[in-house]
mmCIF file of C-alpha atoms in Angstrom:
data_model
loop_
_atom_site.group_PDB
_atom_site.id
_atom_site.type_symbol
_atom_site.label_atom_id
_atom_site.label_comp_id
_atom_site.label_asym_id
_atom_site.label_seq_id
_atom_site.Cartn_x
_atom_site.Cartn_y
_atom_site.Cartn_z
ATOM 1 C CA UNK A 1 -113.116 90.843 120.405
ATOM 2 C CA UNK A 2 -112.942 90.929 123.860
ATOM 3 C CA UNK A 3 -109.081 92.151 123.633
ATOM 4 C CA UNK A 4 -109.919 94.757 121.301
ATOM 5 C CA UNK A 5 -112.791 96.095 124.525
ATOM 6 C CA UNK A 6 -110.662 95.279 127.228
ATOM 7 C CA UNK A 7 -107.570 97.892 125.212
ATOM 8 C CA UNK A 8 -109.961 100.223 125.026
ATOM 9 C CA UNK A 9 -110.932 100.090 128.348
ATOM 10 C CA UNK A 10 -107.826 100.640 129.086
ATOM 11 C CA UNK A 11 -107.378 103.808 127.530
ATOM 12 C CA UNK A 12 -110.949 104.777 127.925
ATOM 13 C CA UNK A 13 -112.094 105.786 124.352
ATOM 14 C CA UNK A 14 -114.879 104.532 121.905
ATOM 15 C CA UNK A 15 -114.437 102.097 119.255
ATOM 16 C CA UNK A 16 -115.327 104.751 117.018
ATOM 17 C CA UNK A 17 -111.632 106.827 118.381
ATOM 18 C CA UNK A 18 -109.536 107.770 115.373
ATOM 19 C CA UNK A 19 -106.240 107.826 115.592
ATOM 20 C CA UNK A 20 -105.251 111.628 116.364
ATOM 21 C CA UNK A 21 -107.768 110.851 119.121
ATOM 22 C CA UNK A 22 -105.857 107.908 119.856
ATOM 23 C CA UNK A 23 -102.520 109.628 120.227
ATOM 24 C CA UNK A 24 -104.146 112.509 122.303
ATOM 25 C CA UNK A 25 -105.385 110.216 125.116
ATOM 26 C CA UNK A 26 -102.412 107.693 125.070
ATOM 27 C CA UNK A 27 -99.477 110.529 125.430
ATOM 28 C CA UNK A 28 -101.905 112.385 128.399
ATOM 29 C CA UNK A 29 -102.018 108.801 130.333
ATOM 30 C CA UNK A 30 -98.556 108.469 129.786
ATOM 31 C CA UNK A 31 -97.618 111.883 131.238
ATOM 32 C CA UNK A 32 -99.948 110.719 134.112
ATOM 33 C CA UNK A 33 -98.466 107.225 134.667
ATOM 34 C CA UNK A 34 -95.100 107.908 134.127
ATOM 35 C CA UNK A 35 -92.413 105.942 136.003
ATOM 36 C CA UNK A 36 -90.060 108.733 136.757
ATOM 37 C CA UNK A 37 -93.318 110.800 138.351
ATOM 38 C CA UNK A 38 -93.255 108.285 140.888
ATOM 39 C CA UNK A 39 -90.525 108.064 143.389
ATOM 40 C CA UNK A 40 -92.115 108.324 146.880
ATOM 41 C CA UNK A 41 -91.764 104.548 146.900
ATOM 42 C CA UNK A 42 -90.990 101.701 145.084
ATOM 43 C CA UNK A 43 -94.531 100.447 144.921
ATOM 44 C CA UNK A 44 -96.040 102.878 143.801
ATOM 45 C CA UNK A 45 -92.952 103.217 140.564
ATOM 46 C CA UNK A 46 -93.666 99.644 139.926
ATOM 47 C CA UNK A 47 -97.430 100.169 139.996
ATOM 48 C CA UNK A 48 -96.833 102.952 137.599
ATOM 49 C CA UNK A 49 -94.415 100.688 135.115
ATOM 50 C CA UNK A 50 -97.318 98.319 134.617
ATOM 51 C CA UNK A 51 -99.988 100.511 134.184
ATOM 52 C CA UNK A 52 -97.760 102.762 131.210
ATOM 53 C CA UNK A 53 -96.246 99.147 129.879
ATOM 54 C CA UNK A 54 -100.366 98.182 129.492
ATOM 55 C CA UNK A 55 -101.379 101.852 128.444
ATOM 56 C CA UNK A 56 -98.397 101.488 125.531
ATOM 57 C CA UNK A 57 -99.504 98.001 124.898
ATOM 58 C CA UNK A 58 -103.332 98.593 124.432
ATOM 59 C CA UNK A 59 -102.199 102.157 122.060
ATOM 60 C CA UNK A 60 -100.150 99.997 119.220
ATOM 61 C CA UNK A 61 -102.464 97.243 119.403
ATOM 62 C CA UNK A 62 -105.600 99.953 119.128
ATOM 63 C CA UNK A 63 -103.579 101.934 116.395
ATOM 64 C CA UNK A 64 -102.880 98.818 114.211
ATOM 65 C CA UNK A 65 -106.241 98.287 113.775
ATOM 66 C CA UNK A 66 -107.637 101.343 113.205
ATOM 67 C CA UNK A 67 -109.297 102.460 110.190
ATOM 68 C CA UNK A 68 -107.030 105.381 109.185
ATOM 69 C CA UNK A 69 -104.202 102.340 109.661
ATOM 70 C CA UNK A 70 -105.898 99.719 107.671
ATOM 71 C CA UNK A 71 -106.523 102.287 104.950
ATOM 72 C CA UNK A 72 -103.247 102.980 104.382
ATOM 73 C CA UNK A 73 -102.243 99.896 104.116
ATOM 74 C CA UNK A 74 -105.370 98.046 102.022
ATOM 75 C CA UNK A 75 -103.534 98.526 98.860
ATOM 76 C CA UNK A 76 -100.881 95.854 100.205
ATOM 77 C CA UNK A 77 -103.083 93.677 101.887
ATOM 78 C CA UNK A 78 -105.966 93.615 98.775
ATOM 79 C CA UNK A 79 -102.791 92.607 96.451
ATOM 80 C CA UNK A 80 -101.611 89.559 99.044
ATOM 81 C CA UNK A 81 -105.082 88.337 100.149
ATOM 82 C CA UNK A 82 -106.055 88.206 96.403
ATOM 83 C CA UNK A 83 -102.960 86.961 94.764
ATOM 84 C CA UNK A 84 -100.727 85.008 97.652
ATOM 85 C CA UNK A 85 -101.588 81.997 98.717
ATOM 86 C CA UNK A 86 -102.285 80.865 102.327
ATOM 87 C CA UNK A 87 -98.996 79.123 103.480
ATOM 88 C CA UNK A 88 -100.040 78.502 107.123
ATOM 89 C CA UNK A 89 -103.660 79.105 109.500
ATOM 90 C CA UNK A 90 -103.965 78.937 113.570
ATOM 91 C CA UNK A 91 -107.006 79.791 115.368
ATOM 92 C CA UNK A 92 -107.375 80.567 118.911
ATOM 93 C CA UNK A 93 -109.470 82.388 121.186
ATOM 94 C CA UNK A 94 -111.892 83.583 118.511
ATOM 95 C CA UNK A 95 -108.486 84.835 116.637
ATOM 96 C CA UNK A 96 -107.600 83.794 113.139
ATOM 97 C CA UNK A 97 -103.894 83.973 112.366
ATOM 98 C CA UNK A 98 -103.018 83.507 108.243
ATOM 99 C CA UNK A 99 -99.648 83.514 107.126
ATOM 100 C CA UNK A 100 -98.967 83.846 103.904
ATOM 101 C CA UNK A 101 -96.720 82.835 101.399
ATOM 102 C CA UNK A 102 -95.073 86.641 100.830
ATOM 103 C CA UNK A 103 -94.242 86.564 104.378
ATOM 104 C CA UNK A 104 -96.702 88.232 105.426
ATOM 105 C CA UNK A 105 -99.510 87.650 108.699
ATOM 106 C CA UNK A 106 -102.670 88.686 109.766
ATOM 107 C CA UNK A 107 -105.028 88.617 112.643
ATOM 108 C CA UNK A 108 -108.430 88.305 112.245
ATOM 109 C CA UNK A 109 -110.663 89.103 115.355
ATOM 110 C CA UNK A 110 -113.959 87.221 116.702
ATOM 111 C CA UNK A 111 -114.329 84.219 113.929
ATOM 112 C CA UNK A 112 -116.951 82.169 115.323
ATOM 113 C CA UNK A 113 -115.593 78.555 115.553
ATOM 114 C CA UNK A 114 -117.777 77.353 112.942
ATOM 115 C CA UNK A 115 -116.300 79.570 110.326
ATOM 116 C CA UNK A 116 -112.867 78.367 110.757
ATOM 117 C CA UNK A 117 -114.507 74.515 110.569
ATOM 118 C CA UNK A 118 -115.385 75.804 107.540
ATOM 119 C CA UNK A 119 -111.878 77.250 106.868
ATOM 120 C CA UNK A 120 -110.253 74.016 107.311
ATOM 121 C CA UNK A 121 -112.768 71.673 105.691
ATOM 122 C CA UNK A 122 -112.951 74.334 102.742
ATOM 123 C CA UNK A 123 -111.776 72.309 99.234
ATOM 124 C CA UNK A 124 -109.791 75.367 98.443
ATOM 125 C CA UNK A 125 -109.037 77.266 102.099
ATOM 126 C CA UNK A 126 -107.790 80.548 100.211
ATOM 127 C CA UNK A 127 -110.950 81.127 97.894
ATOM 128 C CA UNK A 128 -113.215 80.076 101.089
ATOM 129 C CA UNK A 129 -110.932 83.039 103.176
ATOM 130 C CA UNK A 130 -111.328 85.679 100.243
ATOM 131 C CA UNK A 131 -115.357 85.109 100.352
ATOM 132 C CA UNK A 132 -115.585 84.804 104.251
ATOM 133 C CA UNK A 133 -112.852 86.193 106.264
ATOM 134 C CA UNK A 134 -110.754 88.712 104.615
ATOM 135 C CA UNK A 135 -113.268 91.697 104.469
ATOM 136 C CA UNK A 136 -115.575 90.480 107.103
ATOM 137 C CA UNK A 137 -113.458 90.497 110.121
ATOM 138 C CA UNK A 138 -111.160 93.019 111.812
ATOM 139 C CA UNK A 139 -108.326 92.313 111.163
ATOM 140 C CA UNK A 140 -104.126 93.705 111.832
ATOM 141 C CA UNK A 141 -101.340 92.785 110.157
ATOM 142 C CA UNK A 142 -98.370 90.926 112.839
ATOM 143 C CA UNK A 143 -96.026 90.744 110.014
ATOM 144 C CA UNK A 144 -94.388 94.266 110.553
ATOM 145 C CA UNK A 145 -95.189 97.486 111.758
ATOM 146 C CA UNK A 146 -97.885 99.703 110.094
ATOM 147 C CA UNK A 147 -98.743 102.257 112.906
ATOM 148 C CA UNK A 148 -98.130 105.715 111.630
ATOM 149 C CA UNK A 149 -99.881 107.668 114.552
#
């Protein structure tokens, strides 16, 4: 969770932004902190570079997860969390990564510790997911690219 706060902190919107709001504020900080508006020095350029490399950073990761984004995609996701099994599981950092056997991956933000001790002592780790952590948690798939900002 605290990623999710500091990216939009970053960009400085609400975790209510949609994602034409989204794509308003992240192409007016990029026309701010643009590289190429900076050459007085080569501090200040390089001070720019990581500033738009965090703004672009925080806008896909902000965009994946975004309602509109997980909408579009939920008819995909419903079919492979409720008929593919669970192939692989990590958790770090409050973050819940499944991989599935289709392929695909997903990130699932601020599981409490004790859920995933749950997860892993589960008799059957897939039903325990589809009743705990699939529609519970935010979540974003890793497995390709569903931003369509």
């Amino acid at each position: 969770m605290r990623k999710i706060v500091d990216y939009r902190k970053v960009l400085g919107v609400d975790k209510n932004a949609e994602l034409q709001q989204l794509k308003t504020v992240y192409r007016t900080l990029m026309k701010n902190w643009h590289p190429d508006k900076f050459t007085e020095s080569a501090e200040s350029k390089l001070e720019a570079e990581e500033k738009s490399k965090s703004i672009i950073e925080a806008y896909h990761f902000l965009v994946s997860i975004a309602p509109e984004t997980r909408l579009q995609t939920l008819d995909d996701y419903n079919l492979t969390t409720s008929s593919v099994g669970i192939a692989d599981f990590e958790y770090q950092g409050q973050v819940l990564t499944v991989k599935f056997g289709d392929g695909n991956e997903y990130e699932y933000f601020d599981v409490p510790r004790a859920v995933y001790i749950k997860l892993i002592n589960a008799d059957s780790p897939g039903r325990f997911a589809r009743r705990h952590i699939y529609n519970n948690y935010v979540y974003r798939s890793t497995s390709k690219r569903v931003a369509m900002a």
